[in-house]
Amino acid sequence: AHDFNNVLQVLRGNLELLENRYGRDNWTAERLGKAIDAVDRGAKLASQLLAYGRQQPLAPLVINPARQLRLLDDLLRRALGETIEIESVVAGGLWNILVDPHQLENVILNLAINARDAMPDGGKLTLELANATLDDEYVSTVPDVKAGQYVMLAVTDTGTGMSREVMERAFDPFFSTKPEGEGTGLGLSMAYGFVRQSEGHIKLYSEIGEGTTVKIYLPRSTGTAVEFPPRGRGSVKHGEETILVVEDDPQVQSTVVELLTGLGYAVLKANDAEQALAVVASGVHIDLLFTDVVMPGALRSPDMARQAAQMLPGLKVLFTSGYTQNAIVHGGRLDPGVELLSKPYSRQQLATKVRQVLGDSATQVVEQPFSESSEEPEGPVRRPEELRVLAVDDDPASLDALCELLLLLGIGARRAGNAAAALEMLQAGDIDVLLTDVVMSDMSGLELARRATSIQPDLHVIFSSGNTPPEHEALHFKWSALRKPYSLAQLQDALHAACDRQPKQKAGSGGHESVRDSDDLDSGS
């Protein structure tokens, strides 16, 4: 299931990218749409098989089943058409249930579509909710069902009905009475697997010519039901936070990176759990860790995520997988607090889930301190992508991460792994901004900055570290500070400030700029 859904994810992601760029004429849009529909059918097959085998990762919530049924009303009416009358009957004092609401919706929709197909000339579908008690006498005749209080959901149609022989095989996967190509035979088997995995009970009643009733019993919950927000109209949500994508399949990785970049996010990437921890340890700001559950290597993804969250306490984590095995699912249910996006997912589903995990608050951009020695520029200011930047850090992973962020801003920075190499590059005189760590093995960033500005007096220095300069009042060059971990927006702000201090040409007048007092840099590299 994992490998199959990885293949589907590559297809889905690339088809949506093509659709976004080329799907403007009807012929292309129609064929891309059909291809995406085929991917969805493949994903549904995999999901239904996992559901039947009770291997589906469930995220149960305490819900009010009557409220959930009302939310489905419009969807059911569209799916069943005008020839079928729908009636809902809800008993008073209905109990709450603990169940995965999305999977419950899928079950109800599947049962309704089965009922529609059994009523080709129209008919009536009745959805009934009521409290029920399964006593010891009843459960003694049904294996693996516990006595107790349940909420019963009954789905009844006035269709063709089933023979006893058909009823005996109705829950078998791939068994269908429909003509070839018109059904997978997985609708009822998926419902069966979901109900049993939810510790419930499912029962079938039918007679030829009289119709069919499917009764589902789901255990009562005494908890308080969650409130669901109204369904949105399907707009794709964008963001500007930084996301680290951890995925060992190169095709899946490149596709999801492009999808997230297209949604406005800054994206870093790692091929396995060890690489991911190296990026996290580099000090670069990361808002969300988006990682596959199943990857090769000694370090498991959940363990990597726990270590990453310890290094960056505010880090959000979103898992993705075509099949979770037991890494984050125990007893058929997601561990508390775990967020999972199942493959294959659409651009819309990715955008919605990422925003849900990150929250709706926008990225905070902190003003960067500047020294009072700054002067007004002598000419039109440059754009950040025009700056010639030298990035200096003796930690290779940190340097790689910084250069990746600069590339996202359109800057192909020169790089130096120590201060000596940086000074050698500065002799050429073709650097506008020195972006350096403060603590390095061969020379401090402060000393490097002093020597660099003696070589190039107009150089702007950005310290990408936390250390407070011991004699910051003696720093007579132009400088600012990026506190680790910093966001892409903060890096961009620091480079914009450097632009304001870099004249594009001598001719022309420069714009006025307000100058703020310097703040001390944080302690720690």
Coordinates of C-alpha atoms in Angstrom, one line a residue:
A1 CA 0.0 0.0 0.0
H2 CA 2.9 2.4 0.8
D3 CA 4.7 1.8 -2.5
F4 CA 1.5 1.9 -4.5
N5 CA 0.4 5.2 -2.9
N6 CA 3.8 6.7 -3.4
V7 CA 3.4 6.0 -7.2
L8 CA -0.1 7.6 -7.1
Q9 CA 1.3 10.6 -5.2
V10 CA 3.9 11.3 -7.9
L11 CA 1.1 11.0 -10.6
R12 CA -1.3 13.2 -8.7
G13 CA 1.2 16.0 -7.8
N14 CA 2.6 16.2 -11.3
L15 CA -0.9 16.1 -13.0
E16 CA -2.0 19.0 -10.8
L17 CA 1.1 21.0 -11.6
L18 CA 0.4 20.4 -15.3
E19 CA -3.2 21.3 -14.8
N20 CA -2.2 24.6 -13.1
R21 CA 0.1 25.5 -16.0
Y22 CA -1.6 24.1 -19.1
G23 CA -5.2 23.3 -18.2
R24 CA -6.7 26.4 -19.8
D25 CA -8.1 24.9 -23.0
N26 CA -11.0 22.5 -22.7
W27 CA -9.3 19.5 -24.4
T28 CA -6.3 19.6 -22.1
A29 CA -8.3 20.3 -19.0
E30 CA -10.6 17.4 -19.7
R31 CA -7.8 14.9 -20.2
L32 CA -5.9 16.1 -17.1
G33 CA -9.2 15.9 -15.2
K34 CA -9.7 12.3 -16.3
A35 CA -6.2 11.3 -15.3
I36 CA -6.6 12.9 -11.9
D37 CA -10.0 11.0 -11.5
A38 CA -8.2 7.8 -12.3
V39 CA -5.6 8.5 -9.6
D40 CA -8.4 9.1 -7.1
R41 CA -10.0 5.8 -8.0
G42 CA -6.7 4.0 -7.4
A43 CA -6.4 5.7 -4.1
K44 CA -9.9 4.8 -3.1
L45 CA -9.2 1.1 -3.9
A46 CA -6.1 1.1 -1.7
S47 CA -8.0 2.8 1.1
Q48 CA -10.9 0.4 0.9
L49 CA -8.6 -2.6 1.0
L50 CA -6.9 -1.2 4.1
A51 CA -10.3 -0.5 5.7
Y52 CA -11.5 -4.1 5.1
G53 CA -8.3 -5.4 6.6
R54 CA -8.8 -3.0 9.6
Q55 CA -5.4 -1.5 8.8
Q56 CA -6.8 2.0 8.2
P57 CA -5.3 4.7 10.5
L58 CA -8.2 6.2 12.4
A59 CA -8.3 9.6 14.1
P60 CA -11.4 9.2 16.4
L61 CA -13.2 12.2 17.9
V62 CA -16.2 12.5 20.1
I63 CA -19.0 13.6 17.8
N64 CA -22.7 14.1 17.8
P65 CA -23.9 11.7 15.0
A66 CA -27.0 13.7 14.3
R67 CA -25.0 16.8 13.6
Q68 CA -22.6 14.8 11.4
L69 CA -25.5 13.5 9.4
R70 CA -26.9 17.0 8.8
L71 CA -23.5 18.1 7.4
L72 CA -23.8 15.3 4.8
D73 CA -27.3 16.3 3.7
D74 CA -26.3 18.3 0.6
L75 CA -23.7 15.8 -0.5
L76 CA -26.1 12.9 -0.3
R77 CA -28.8 14.7 -2.3
R78 CA -26.3 15.5 -5.1
A79 CA -25.0 11.9 -5.1
L80 CA -28.4 10.2 -5.2
G81 CA -30.2 12.5 -7.6
E82 CA -33.8 13.7 -7.8
T83 CA -35.5 10.3 -8.3
I84 CA -34.6 9.2 -4.8
E85 CA -36.4 10.6 -1.7
I86 CA -34.2 11.0 1.4
E87 CA -35.6 10.9 4.9
S88 CA -33.7 11.3 8.1
V89 CA -35.1 10.1 11.4
V90 CA -33.2 11.1 14.6
A91 CA -34.4 9.9 18.0
G92 CA -34.4 12.3 20.9
G93 CA -31.6 12.3 23.6
L94 CA -29.1 10.8 21.1
W95 CA -25.8 9.8 22.7
N96 CA -22.4 10.9 21.4
I97 CA -20.0 8.4 19.8
L98 CA -16.2 8.2 19.5
V99 CA -15.4 7.6 15.9
D100 CA -13.3 9.0 12.9
P101 CA -15.8 11.5 11.4
H102 CA -14.2 11.5 7.9
Q103 CA -14.3 7.7 7.7
L104 CA -17.9 7.6 9.0
E105 CA -18.8 10.0 6.2
N106 CA -17.2 7.7 3.7
V107 CA -19.2 4.8 5.1
I108 CA -22.5 6.6 4.9
L109 CA -21.8 7.9 1.4
N110 CA -20.8 4.4 0.2
L111 CA -24.0 2.8 1.7
A112 CA -26.1 5.5 0.1
I113 CA -24.6 5.0 -3.3
N114 CA -25.1 1.2 -3.0
A115 CA -28.8 1.9 -2.2
R116 CA -29.1 4.2 -5.2
D117 CA -27.8 1.5 -7.5
A118 CA -30.3 -0.9 -6.0
M119 CA -33.1 1.6 -6.9
P120 CA -32.6 2.2 -10.7
D121 CA -36.1 3.5 -11.1
G122 CA -36.1 5.7 -8.0
G123 CA -37.3 5.0 -4.5
K124 CA -36.7 6.1 -0.9
L125 CA -33.6 6.1 1.3
T126 CA -34.1 6.3 5.1
L127 CA -31.3 7.3 7.5
E128 CA -32.1 6.5 11.1
L129 CA -30.2 7.3 14.3
A130 CA -31.2 6.0 17.7
N131 CA -29.7 4.8 21.0
A132 CA -29.4 1.0 21.4
T133 CA -28.2 -1.5 23.9
L134 CA -26.7 -4.8 22.9
D135 CA -27.2 -7.2 25.9
D136 CA -25.3 -10.3 26.9
E137 CA -27.8 -12.6 25.2
Y138 CA -27.4 -10.9 21.8
V139 CA -23.6 -10.6 21.8
S140 CA -23.3 -14.3 22.7
T141 CA -24.3 -15.0 19.2
V142 CA -22.0 -12.5 17.6
P143 CA -18.2 -13.0 17.9
D144 CA -15.9 -10.1 19.0
V145 CA -18.8 -7.7 20.0
K146 CA -19.0 -6.4 23.5
A147 CA -22.3 -5.9 25.4
G148 CA -23.1 -2.3 26.2
Q149 CA -24.5 1.0 25.0
Y150 CA -24.3 2.0 21.3
V151 CA -25.7 4.4 18.8
M152 CA -27.4 2.7 15.9
L153 CA -27.2 4.1 12.4
A154 CA -29.7 2.3 10.0
V155 CA -29.5 2.9 6.2
T156 CA -32.7 1.5 4.5
D157 CA -33.6 1.5 0.8
T158 CA -36.7 0.3 -1.1
G159 CA -34.6 -1.4 -3.8
T160 CA -34.3 -4.8 -5.3
G161 CA -33.0 -6.5 -2.1
M162 CA -30.6 -9.5 -1.8
S163 CA -31.0 -13.2 -1.7
R164 CA -29.7 -15.2 1.3
E165 CA -26.7 -16.4 -0.8
V166 CA -25.8 -12.8 -1.8
M167 CA -26.2 -11.6 1.8
E168 CA -23.7 -14.3 3.0
R169 CA -21.0 -12.9 0.7
A170 CA -22.0 -9.2 0.8
F171 CA -19.0 -8.2 3.1
D172 CA -16.5 -10.1 1.0
P173 CA -14.0 -7.8 -0.8
F174 CA -14.5 -7.6 -4.6
F175 CA -17.8 -9.5 -4.4
S176 CA -20.4 -7.5 -6.5
T177 CA -23.7 -8.2 -8.2
K178 CA -23.1 -5.2 -10.5
P179 CA -22.1 -5.7 -14.2
E180 CA -18.4 -5.8 -15.0
G181 CA -16.8 -2.3 -14.7
E182 CA -19.6 -0.8 -12.7
G183 CA -18.4 -1.5 -9.1
T184 CA -15.4 -2.7 -7.2
G185 CA -17.3 -4.8 -4.6
L186 CA -15.5 -2.9 -1.8
G187 CA -18.2 -0.6 -0.5
L188 CA -19.8 -2.9 2.1
S189 CA -16.4 -4.6 2.9
M190 CA -14.9 -1.2 3.7
A191 CA -17.9 -0.4 5.9
Y192 CA -17.5 -3.7 7.7
G193 CA -13.7 -3.2 8.3
F194 CA -14.3 0.4 9.6
V195 CA -17.0 -0.6 12.0
R196 CA -15.1 -3.5 13.4
Q197 CA -11.9 -1.4 13.7
S198 CA -14.1 1.2 15.6
E199 CA -15.1 -1.6 18.1
G200 CA -18.7 -1.6 16.7
H201 CA -21.1 -4.0 15.1
I202 CA -22.7 -4.2 11.6
K203 CA -25.7 -6.2 10.6
L204 CA -27.5 -6.7 7.3
Y205 CA -31.2 -7.3 6.7
S206 CA -32.7 -7.8 3.2
E207 CA -35.4 -9.5 1.2
I208 CA -35.8 -9.8 -2.5
G209 CA -38.1 -7.1 -3.9
E210 CA -38.5 -5.5 -0.4
G211 CA -35.2 -3.6 -0.1
T212 CA -32.2 -3.7 2.3
T213 CA -31.3 -2.3 5.7
V214 CA -27.7 -2.0 7.0
K215 CA -27.5 -1.4 10.7
I216 CA -24.3 -0.1 12.2
Y217 CA -23.8 0.0 16.0
L218 CA -21.0 2.4 17.3
P219 CA -20.0 2.5 21.0
R220 CA -21.4 5.3 23.1
S221 CA -19.1 8.0 24.4
T222 CA -19.8 10.1 27.5
G223 CA -17.3 12.8 26.3
T224 CA -18.2 16.3 24.9
A225 CA -18.8 16.4 21.2
V226 CA -16.4 18.6 19.1
E227 CA -17.8 21.4 17.0
F228 CA -17.0 21.3 13.3
P229 CA -16.6 24.6 11.4
P230 CA -18.9 25.2 8.4
R231 CA -17.5 23.6 5.2
G232 CA -15.5 26.0 3.1
R233 CA -15.9 26.5 -0.6
G234 CA -12.6 24.8 -1.5
S235 CA -10.2 27.8 -1.8
V236 CA -6.6 26.8 -1.7
K237 CA -4.9 28.2 1.4
H238 CA -1.4 29.7 1.0
G239 CA 1.3 30.5 3.5
E240 CA 4.8 31.9 3.9
E241 CA 6.3 29.7 6.7
T242 CA 9.3 27.4 6.2
I243 CA 8.7 23.7 5.8
L244 CA 11.2 20.9 6.0
V245 CA 10.2 18.0 3.7
V246 CA 11.6 14.6 4.6
E247 CA 11.0 12.0 1.9
D248 CA 13.3 9.2 0.6
D249 CA 11.5 8.8 -2.8
P250 CA 13.1 11.5 -5.1
Q251 CA 10.1 11.8 -7.3
V252 CA 7.6 12.2 -4.5
Q253 CA 10.0 14.7 -2.8
S254 CA 10.4 16.9 -5.9
T255 CA 6.7 16.9 -6.5
V256 CA 5.7 17.9 -3.0
V257 CA 8.5 20.5 -2.8
E258 CA 7.1 22.1 -6.0
L259 CA 3.5 22.0 -4.7
L260 CA 4.5 23.7 -1.4
T261 CA 6.7 26.3 -3.1
G262 CA 3.7 27.1 -5.4
L263 CA 1.7 27.7 -2.3
G264 CA 4.1 30.3 -1.1
Y265 CA 6.1 28.3 1.5
A266 CA 9.8 28.3 1.8
V267 CA 10.9 24.7 1.5
L268 CA 13.9 22.8 2.7
K269 CA 14.4 19.1 2.0
A270 CA 16.1 16.0 3.4
N271 CA 16.3 12.5 2.0
D272 CA 16.2 10.6 5.3
A273 CA 15.8 11.1 9.1
E274 CA 19.5 11.6 9.7
Q275 CA 19.7 14.4 7.1
A276 CA 16.6 16.0 8.6
L277 CA 18.1 16.2 12.0
A278 CA 21.2 17.7 10.5
V279 CA 19.1 20.5 8.9
V280 CA 17.2 21.1 12.2
A281 CA 20.5 21.2 14.2
S282 CA 22.0 23.8 11.7
G283 CA 19.9 26.5 13.4
V284 CA 17.8 27.5 10.4
H285 CA 14.3 28.4 11.3
I286 CA 11.7 25.7 10.5
D287 CA 7.9 26.0 11.2
L288 CA 6.8 22.6 10.1
L289 CA 8.4 19.2 9.7
F290 CA 6.5 17.3 6.9
T291 CA 7.9 13.7 6.9
D292 CA 7.0 10.4 5.5
V293 CA 6.4 7.7 8.1
V294 CA 8.1 4.8 6.4
M295 CA 11.7 5.4 5.3
P296 CA 15.0 3.4 5.2
G297 CA 17.7 3.8 7.8
A298 CA 18.3 3.0 11.5
L299 CA 16.5 6.2 12.7
R300 CA 12.7 5.9 12.5
S301 CA 10.7 8.9 11.4
P302 CA 8.7 9.2 14.7
D303 CA 11.9 9.2 16.7
M304 CA 13.4 11.8 14.4
A305 CA 10.3 14.0 14.8
R306 CA 10.6 13.7 18.6
Q307 CA 14.3 14.7 18.6
A308 CA 13.5 17.6 16.2
A309 CA 10.7 18.9 18.4
Q310 CA 13.1 18.8 21.4
M311 CA 15.6 20.9 19.5
L312 CA 12.9 23.3 18.2
P313 CA 10.2 23.4 20.9
G314 CA 7.7 25.3 18.7
L315 CA 8.1 22.9 15.7
K316 CA 4.9 21.5 14.2
V317 CA 5.0 18.0 12.8
L318 CA 2.8 16.5 10.0
F319 CA 3.3 12.9 8.9
T320 CA 2.4 11.5 5.5
S321 CA 2.3 7.9 4.3
G322 CA 0.5 5.5 2.0
Y323 CA 0.6 2.9 4.8
T324 CA 1.6 3.7 8.3
Q325 CA 2.3 0.2 9.6
N326 CA 2.5 0.7 13.4
A327 CA 4.9 3.6 13.6
I328 CA 2.3 6.2 14.6
V329 CA -0.8 4.0 14.7
H330 CA -1.5 1.7 17.6
G331 CA -4.6 -0.3 18.0
G332 CA -5.8 1.0 14.7
R333 CA -5.8 4.6 15.9
L334 CA -3.4 7.5 15.5
D335 CA -1.4 8.3 18.6
P336 CA -2.8 11.4 20.5
G337 CA -1.6 14.7 19.0
V338 CA -0.3 13.1 15.8
E339 CA -1.3 14.6 12.5
L340 CA -1.4 12.5 9.3
L341 CA -2.0 13.3 5.7
S342 CA -2.6 10.0 3.8
K343 CA -1.1 9.5 0.3
P344 CA -2.1 10.2 -2.4
Y345 CA -3.3 13.7 -1.5
S346 CA -4.4 16.6 -3.7
R347 CA -2.9 20.1 -3.8
Q348 CA -6.1 21.3 -2.0
Q349 CA -5.8 18.6 0.7
L350 CA -2.1 19.4 1.2
A351 CA -2.8 23.1 1.4
T352 CA -5.7 22.7 3.9
K353 CA -3.8 20.2 6.1
V354 CA -0.6 22.2 6.3
R355 CA -2.6 25.4 7.2
Q356 CA -4.6 23.4 9.8
V357 CA -1.4 22.1 11.5
L358 CA 0.4 25.5 11.3
G359 CA -2.6 27.5 12.4
D360 CA -4.0 30.6 10.7
S361 CA -1.6 33.1 12.2
A362 CA 0.7 34.7 9.8
T363 CA 4.5 34.4 10.1
Q364 CA 5.8 37.1 12.5
V365 CA 8.5 39.2 11.1
V366 CA 10.8 40.8 13.7
E367 CA 12.5 44.0 12.9
Q368 CA 16.2 43.6 12.7
P369 CA 18.6 46.0 14.6
F370 CA 21.0 48.2 12.8
S371 CA 23.9 50.3 13.9
E372 CA 23.7 54.1 14.1
S373 CA 26.6 54.5 11.7
S374 CA 24.5 53.8 8.7
E375 CA 24.4 56.5 6.0
E376 CA 21.8 57.3 3.4
P377 CA 22.5 55.6 0.0
E378 CA 23.9 57.7 -2.7
G379 CA 21.8 56.2 -5.5
P380 CA 18.8 54.0 -6.4
V381 CA 18.8 51.0 -4.0
R382 CA 19.3 47.5 -5.2
R383 CA 16.9 44.6 -5.1
P384 CA 18.0 41.6 -2.9
E385 CA 18.5 39.3 -5.9
E386 CA 21.1 41.8 -7.2
L387 CA 23.3 41.5 -4.1
R388 CA 26.5 39.7 -4.1
V389 CA 26.4 37.7 -0.9
L390 CA 29.2 35.7 0.8
A391 CA 27.9 33.2 3.3
V392 CA 30.3 32.0 6.0
D393 CA 29.8 29.2 8.5
D394 CA 32.1 26.4 9.6
D395 CA 29.1 24.0 10.0
P396 CA 28.5 22.4 6.6
A397 CA 24.8 21.5 7.3
S398 CA 24.1 25.1 8.5
L399 CA 25.9 26.6 5.5
D400 CA 23.9 24.3 3.1
A401 CA 20.6 25.3 4.7
L402 CA 21.4 29.0 4.6
C403 CA 22.4 28.8 0.9
E404 CA 19.2 26.9 0.1
L405 CA 17.2 29.8 1.7
L406 CA 19.2 32.4 -0.2
L407 CA 18.4 30.5 -3.5
L408 CA 14.7 30.7 -2.7
L409 CA 15.2 34.5 -2.6
G410 CA 16.9 34.4 -6.0
I411 CA 20.5 34.8 -4.6
G412 CA 23.2 32.4 -5.6
A413 CA 25.6 33.1 -2.7
R414 CA 29.3 32.4 -2.6
R415 CA 30.2 30.2 0.3
A416 CA 33.1 29.8 2.6
G417 CA 33.6 27.1 5.3
N418 CA 35.8 29.2 7.5
A419 CA 37.0 32.8 8.0
A420 CA 40.3 32.3 6.1
A421 CA 38.6 31.2 3.0
A422 CA 36.2 34.1 3.3
L423 CA 39.0 36.7 3.5
E424 CA 40.6 35.2 0.4
M425 CA 37.3 35.6 -1.5
L426 CA 36.9 39.2 -0.2
Q427 CA 40.3 40.2 -1.7
A428 CA 38.6 40.1 -5.1
G429 CA 36.3 43.0 -4.0
D430 CA 33.1 41.7 -5.6
I431 CA 31.1 41.2 -2.4
D432 CA 28.2 43.4 -1.2
V433 CA 27.1 41.5 1.9
L434 CA 29.0 39.3 4.3
L435 CA 26.6 36.9 6.1
T436 CA 28.6 35.2 8.8
D437 CA 28.2 33.1 12.0
V438 CA 29.8 34.7 15.1
V439 CA 31.4 31.6 16.6
M440 CA 33.8 29.8 14.3
S441 CA 36.8 27.5 14.9
D442 CA 39.5 29.6 13.2
M443 CA 38.3 33.1 13.8
S444 CA 35.3 34.8 15.3
G445 CA 32.8 36.4 13.0
L446 CA 33.4 39.8 14.7
E447 CA 37.1 39.7 13.8
L448 CA 36.3 38.5 10.3
A449 CA 33.9 41.4 9.9
R450 CA 36.6 43.9 11.1
R451 CA 39.1 42.6 8.6
A452 CA 36.6 42.3 5.8
T453 CA 35.4 45.9 6.2
S454 CA 39.0 47.1 6.2
I455 CA 39.4 45.4 2.8
Q456 CA 35.9 46.6 1.6
P457 CA 34.7 49.7 3.6
D458 CA 31.3 49.7 2.0
L459 CA 30.6 46.0 2.9
H460 CA 27.4 45.3 4.9
V461 CA 27.7 42.6 7.5
I462 CA 24.9 40.4 8.7
F463 CA 25.7 38.3 11.8
S464 CA 23.7 35.1 11.6
S465 CA 24.2 34.1 15.2
G466 CA 23.3 35.1 18.8
N467 CA 26.5 36.2 20.4
T468 CA 26.7 39.8 21.7
P469 CA 29.7 41.6 20.3
P470 CA 31.8 42.5 23.3
E471 CA 32.6 46.0 22.0
H472 CA 29.6 46.6 19.8
E473 CA 30.0 50.4 20.3
A474 CA 33.3 50.1 18.5
L475 CA 31.8 48.5 15.4
H476 CA 32.0 51.3 12.9
F477 CA 30.9 49.3 9.9
K478 CA 27.3 48.7 8.7
W479 CA 25.8 45.6 10.4
S480 CA 22.7 43.9 11.4
A481 CA 21.8 40.7 13.2
L482 CA 19.8 37.5 12.4
R483 CA 19.0 35.6 15.6
K484 CA 19.0 31.8 15.2
P485 CA 16.6 30.3 14.4
Y486 CA 15.5 32.8 11.9
S487 CA 12.7 32.7 9.3
L488 CA 12.9 33.2 5.6
A489 CA 11.0 36.4 6.0
Q490 CA 13.5 37.6 8.6
L491 CA 16.4 36.8 6.3
Q492 CA 14.7 38.6 3.5
D493 CA 14.2 41.7 5.7
A494 CA 17.9 41.7 6.6
L495 CA 18.8 41.6 2.9
H496 CA 16.4 44.4 2.1
A497 CA 18.0 46.5 4.7
A498 CA 21.4 45.7 3.2
C499 CA 20.0 46.8 -0.2
D500 CA 19.0 50.1 1.3
R501 CA 22.7 50.6 2.2
Q502 CA 24.0 49.5 -1.2
P503 CA 23.7 52.2 -3.9
K504 CA 23.0 50.9 -7.4
Q505 CA 24.9 53.7 -9.0
K506 CA 26.5 57.0 -8.0
A507 CA 24.1 59.2 -10.0
G508 CA 20.7 60.1 -8.6
S509 CA 19.5 60.8 -5.0
G510 CA 19.0 58.2 -2.4
G511 CA 15.8 57.9 -0.4
H512 CA 15.6 58.8 3.3
E513 CA 15.7 55.9 5.8
S514 CA 15.0 55.9 9.5
V515 CA 17.7 54.4 11.7
R516 CA 17.0 52.4 14.8
D517 CA 19.2 51.8 17.8
S518 CA 21.2 48.6 17.9
D519 CA 20.0 45.8 20.0
D520 CA 22.5 43.3 21.5
L521 CA 22.6 40.0 19.8
D522 CA 21.3 36.9 21.7
S523 CA 23.8 34.7 23.6
G524 CA 24.7 31.5 22.0
S525 CA 25.9 30.6 18.5

